[in-house]
Coordinates of C-alpha atoms in Angstrom, one line a residue:
Chain A
M1 CA 0.1 0.0 0.0
I2 CA 1.1 4.0 -0.3
E3 CA -0.7 6.7 0.7
V4 CA -1.9 9.5 -1.3
N5 CA -2.6 12.9 0.3
G6 CA -3.7 10.9 3.0
K7 CA -5.7 8.1 1.2
Q8 CA -4.7 4.4 1.4
V9 CA -4.0 3.1 -2.2
E10 CA -3.0 0.2 -3.7
W11 CA 0.8 0.1 -4.5
R12 CA 1.6 -1.2 -8.0
K13 CA 5.0 -2.5 -9.1
D14 CA 6.9 -0.1 -11.8
E15 CA 4.2 2.4 -11.7
T16 CA 5.6 5.9 -12.4
V17 CA 4.4 9.4 -10.5
D18 CA 2.9 10.1 -13.9
G19 CA 1.2 6.7 -14.2
L20 CA 0.0 7.2 -10.4
L21 CA -1.2 10.5 -10.9
K22 CA -3.2 9.6 -14.2
R23 CA -4.4 6.7 -11.9
M24 CA -5.6 8.8 -9.0
G25 CA -7.5 10.9 -12.1
Y26 CA -5.3 14.2 -11.2
S27 CA -5.5 15.9 -14.2
F28 CA -4.0 19.5 -12.6
P29 CA -1.6 20.6 -14.9
I30 CA 0.8 21.7 -12.7
V31 CA 1.7 19.6 -9.2
I32 CA 4.5 19.4 -7.0
V33 CA 4.7 16.1 -5.9
R34 CA 6.7 14.7 -3.0
V35 CA 7.4 11.1 -2.2
N36 CA 8.9 9.8 1.0
D37 CA 10.1 13.6 1.9
R38 CA 11.8 14.1 -1.5
V39 CA 10.3 16.6 -4.1
V40 CA 10.3 14.8 -7.4
P41 CA 11.1 17.4 -10.5
Y42 CA 8.9 17.6 -12.9
T43 CA 11.0 16.6 -15.8
E44 CA 11.6 12.9 -13.7
F45 CA 7.4 12.4 -13.5
S46 CA 7.8 9.6 -16.1
R47 CA 11.0 7.6 -15.1
F48 CA 10.3 8.0 -11.0
V49 CA 9.2 4.9 -9.8
V50 CA 6.8 4.4 -6.7
P51 CA 8.7 2.7 -4.2
D52 CA 5.7 0.6 -2.2
N53 CA 4.9 1.9 1.4
S54 CA 5.6 5.2 0.3
K55 CA 3.9 8.2 1.7
I56 CA 3.2 10.7 -1.6
D57 CA 1.5 14.6 -1.5
V58 CA 0.7 15.6 -4.6
V59 CA 0.0 19.6 -4.4
R60 CA -1.9 21.7 -7.2
L61 CA -0.3 25.0 -8.2
V62 CA -2.2 27.4 -10.1
S63 CA -1.0 30.6 -11.3
G64 CA -1.4 34.1 -9.6
G65 CA 0.7 36.4 -7.5
Chain L
M1 CA -2.1 48.9 25.8
V2 CA 1.0 48.1 23.9
D3 CA 3.8 45.8 26.2
L4 CA 6.6 47.7 25.1
R5 CA 9.2 45.2 26.4
K6 CA 7.5 42.3 24.5
R7 CA 7.2 44.6 21.4
E8 CA 11.4 45.3 21.4
E9 CA 11.9 41.6 22.2
V10 CA 9.9 40.5 19.0
R11 CA 11.7 43.2 16.8
G12 CA 14.8 42.9 18.5
K13 CA 14.7 39.3 16.9
L14 CA 13.6 40.3 13.6
R15 CA 16.2 43.1 13.2
R16 CA 18.8 40.0 12.8
V17 CA 16.4 38.2 10.3
S18 CA 17.1 38.4 6.6
V19 CA 14.0 36.9 4.1
G20 CA 14.0 36.8 0.4
I21 CA 11.3 37.7 -2.1
A22 CA 11.0 36.1 -5.4
G23 CA 8.5 38.6 -7.4
L24 CA 7.6 42.0 -6.4
G25 CA 3.5 41.4 -7.9
G26 CA 0.3 41.4 -5.9
L27 CA 2.4 39.1 -3.1
G28 CA 5.5 39.9 -2.8
S29 CA 5.1 43.9 -2.7
N30 CA 2.5 43.4 -0.1
A31 CA 4.3 40.6 1.7
A32 CA 7.8 43.0 1.7
V33 CA 5.8 45.9 3.3
S34 CA 4.5 43.9 6.0
L35 CA 7.8 42.4 7.0
A36 CA 9.4 45.8 6.8
R37 CA 6.9 47.0 9.2
A38 CA 7.2 44.3 11.1
G39 CA 10.9 45.0 11.6
V40 CA 12.8 42.3 9.6
G41 CA 16.2 43.4 9.2
K42 CA 17.2 42.5 5.5
L43 CA 14.8 42.2 2.5
V44 CA 16.4 40.6 -0.5
L45 CA 13.7 41.5 -3.4
V46 CA 13.8 39.9 -6.7
D47 CA 11.8 41.2 -10.2
F48 CA 12.6 42.1 -13.5
D49 CA 9.3 44.0 -14.2
K50 CA 8.3 47.8 -14.1
V51 CA 5.1 49.1 -12.6
E52 CA 2.3 49.7 -14.6
E53 CA -1.0 51.2 -14.2
N54 CA -3.1 47.8 -13.6
N55 CA -0.8 46.9 -11.2
L56 CA -2.2 49.5 -8.9
D57 CA -5.4 47.6 -8.2
R58 CA -3.7 45.0 -6.0
Q59 CA 0.2 45.6 -5.7
Y60 CA 2.0 48.1 -3.1
Y61 CA 2.7 50.6 -5.8
F62 CA 1.5 54.5 -6.4
R63 CA 0.6 56.1 -9.7
H64 CA 3.6 58.5 -9.4
Q65 CA 5.7 55.1 -9.8
I66 CA 4.4 53.9 -13.2
G67 CA 7.4 53.3 -15.1
K68 CA 9.8 52.7 -12.6
F69 CA 11.4 48.8 -11.9
K70 CA 9.6 47.6 -9.1
V71 CA 12.8 46.6 -7.1
D72 CA 13.3 50.5 -7.0
A73 CA 9.9 51.4 -6.5
L74 CA 9.5 49.0 -3.7
A75 CA 12.6 50.1 -2.2
E76 CA 11.6 53.6 -2.4
N77 CA 8.2 52.6 -0.6
I78 CA 9.9 50.6 2.3
R79 CA 12.3 53.7 2.7
S80 CA 9.4 56.0 3.5
I81 CA 8.0 53.6 6.2
D82 CA 11.5 52.6 8.0
P83 CA 14.7 53.5 6.5
S84 CA 16.4 51.4 9.0
V85 CA 15.5 48.0 6.8
E86 CA 18.3 47.5 4.7
V87 CA 17.0 46.5 1.0
D88 CA 19.1 44.5 -1.6
G89 CA 17.2 44.8 -4.8
F90 CA 17.8 42.2 -8.2
N91 CA 16.4 43.9 -10.9
L92 CA 16.9 40.3 -12.5
R93 CA 14.5 37.6 -14.2
L94 CA 15.0 34.2 -12.3
E95 CA 16.4 32.0 -14.7
R96 CA 16.0 28.0 -14.4
G97 CA 18.8 26.3 -13.1
F98 CA 20.1 29.5 -11.1
M99 CA 16.8 30.8 -9.4
E100 CA 18.2 30.0 -5.7
K101 CA 21.1 32.4 -6.7
P102 CA 19.8 35.4 -5.2
F103 CA 18.7 34.0 -1.9
N104 CA 22.0 31.9 -0.6
D105 CA 22.2 34.0 2.1
V106 CA 18.7 34.7 3.2
D107 CA 16.9 33.2 6.5
V108 CA 13.8 32.3 4.8
V109 CA 12.4 32.5 0.8
V110 CA 9.1 33.7 -0.1
E111 CA 7.7 32.4 -3.2
A112 CA 5.8 35.3 -4.9
L113 CA 5.8 34.4 -8.3
D114 CA 2.6 34.7 -10.8
D115 CA 3.1 31.6 -13.5
A116 CA 2.2 28.2 -12.0
E117 CA 5.1 26.6 -14.0
I118 CA 7.5 29.0 -12.4
K119 CA 6.5 28.9 -9.1
A120 CA 6.9 24.5 -9.4
A121 CA 10.5 25.2 -11.1
F122 CA 10.9 27.8 -8.4
I123 CA 9.7 25.3 -5.4
E124 CA 11.5 22.5 -6.8
E125 CA 15.0 24.6 -7.1
I126 CA 14.9 26.0 -3.9
L127 CA 14.4 22.6 -1.9
S128 CA 17.1 20.6 -3.7
K129 CA 19.5 22.9 -4.0
L130 CA 18.7 25.3 -0.6
P131 CA 18.1 22.1 1.6
G132 CA 17.3 23.1 5.0
K133 CA 16.2 26.4 3.7
P134 CA 12.7 27.5 4.9
L135 CA 10.4 28.0 1.4
V136 CA 7.2 30.0 2.0
A137 CA 5.1 29.7 -0.9
A138 CA 1.6 30.3 -2.5
S139 CA -1.5 28.5 -4.5
G140 CA -4.8 30.0 -4.9
V141 CA -4.5 33.6 -4.8
A142 CA -7.4 34.4 -7.7
G143 CA -10.8 35.5 -6.9
Y144 CA -12.6 36.9 -4.0
G145 CA -14.3 35.6 -1.0
S146 CA -13.8 31.9 0.5
S147 CA -11.5 33.2 2.8
D148 CA -12.0 30.0 4.8
N149 CA -10.7 27.5 2.1
I150 CA -6.6 29.1 2.8
K151 CA -5.0 26.7 4.6
T152 CA -1.4 26.4 5.4
L153 CA 0.3 23.0 4.0
R154 CA 3.5 21.9 5.5
L155 CA 5.9 19.6 3.7
G156 CA 9.1 19.3 5.3
N157 CA 10.8 22.9 4.7
L158 CA 7.9 24.0 2.2
F159 CA 5.4 26.1 3.9
L160 CA 2.3 26.6 1.5
C161 CA -0.2 29.0 1.5
Y162 CA -3.0 27.0 0.1
D163 CA -6.3 26.8 -1.4
E164 CA -6.9 24.0 -3.4
H165 CA -10.2 25.1 -5.0
A166 CA -9.1 28.2 -5.9
P167 CA -9.2 29.2 -9.5
S168 CA -6.0 30.4 -11.4
S169 CA -5.4 33.8 -12.5
E170 CA -6.2 32.6 -16.1
E171 CA -9.7 32.1 -14.8
S172 CA -10.8 34.5 -12.5
V173 CA -9.4 37.8 -11.6
L174 CA -7.0 39.1 -9.0
I175 CA -8.1 41.6 -7.0
A176 CA -6.5 43.6 -3.7
P177 CA -8.3 41.8 -1.0
R178 CA -7.3 38.4 -1.5
V179 CA -3.9 39.1 -2.9
A180 CA -3.5 41.1 0.0
L181 CA -4.5 38.5 2.5
I182 CA -2.4 35.7 1.1
A183 CA 0.4 38.0 0.5
N184 CA 0.2 38.7 4.8
W185 CA -0.5 34.9 5.1
E186 CA 3.1 34.3 3.7
A187 CA 4.4 37.4 5.3
N188 CA 2.7 35.9 9.2
L189 CA 4.2 32.2 8.4
V190 CA 8.0 34.2 8.0
L191 CA 7.4 35.0 11.5
E192 CA 6.3 31.9 12.8
I193 CA 9.3 30.2 11.5
V194 CA 11.9 32.6 12.4
L195 CA 10.2 33.7 15.7
N196 CA 9.7 29.9 16.8
R197 CA 13.0 28.5 15.7
W198 CA 14.6 31.2 18.3
L199 CA 12.3 30.0 21.0
S200 CA 13.4 26.4 19.8
D201 CA 16.5 27.1 19.7

């Protein structure tokens, strides 16, 4: 199992950050993703494989400042 | 009545604090002024833009400053409030790969940028290149009302002032009350971080 934004979610072998975001139905264009206290750069979303028992935070960023 | 002793104690601590602010629009200009009023000793301000007439509905500039660089206009406004605040202005565009540069030596960094993609790149770079440095950021500034939806989300060294339901500035308006509210939320988080750290040290 993994935890995504406080929710228990089934872990899938070889699933990347991109894959997980898709599975969770997160369609936000810009997000910050943290896996076990480490921010995963956007450029690594398609390569970074989520380990089992991970704690994942996904934060949506919108323009405005 | 104001407890002068307590006030001086807090201001004495803040006097030794430096804060870097990336972006001097609605968030950055209002946060900078609040931090200057609070007595923060040094502000490092970064922006490449000039003051425009349509900034005046929410940003801390005045009509006679239209056309000036924001770093210069804001330094001028801070000087008018408290000339003892040290202001380091960098009139430059933050470039990917070097975004942390102006902020190496500050105690806390404030993300006050506009574009979501640049916000994300900045947050990624600061967290990875300046580990241990507290970073205050914001998302969900646009619109009006719904103040109660704003929360502080803490992820390690990232303190995000966050409204997960808020529209983007492309979908809604940027307007003074909510912009100033979130700017001051960021400034208030800075104080919480630096004062509580001192307390726990």
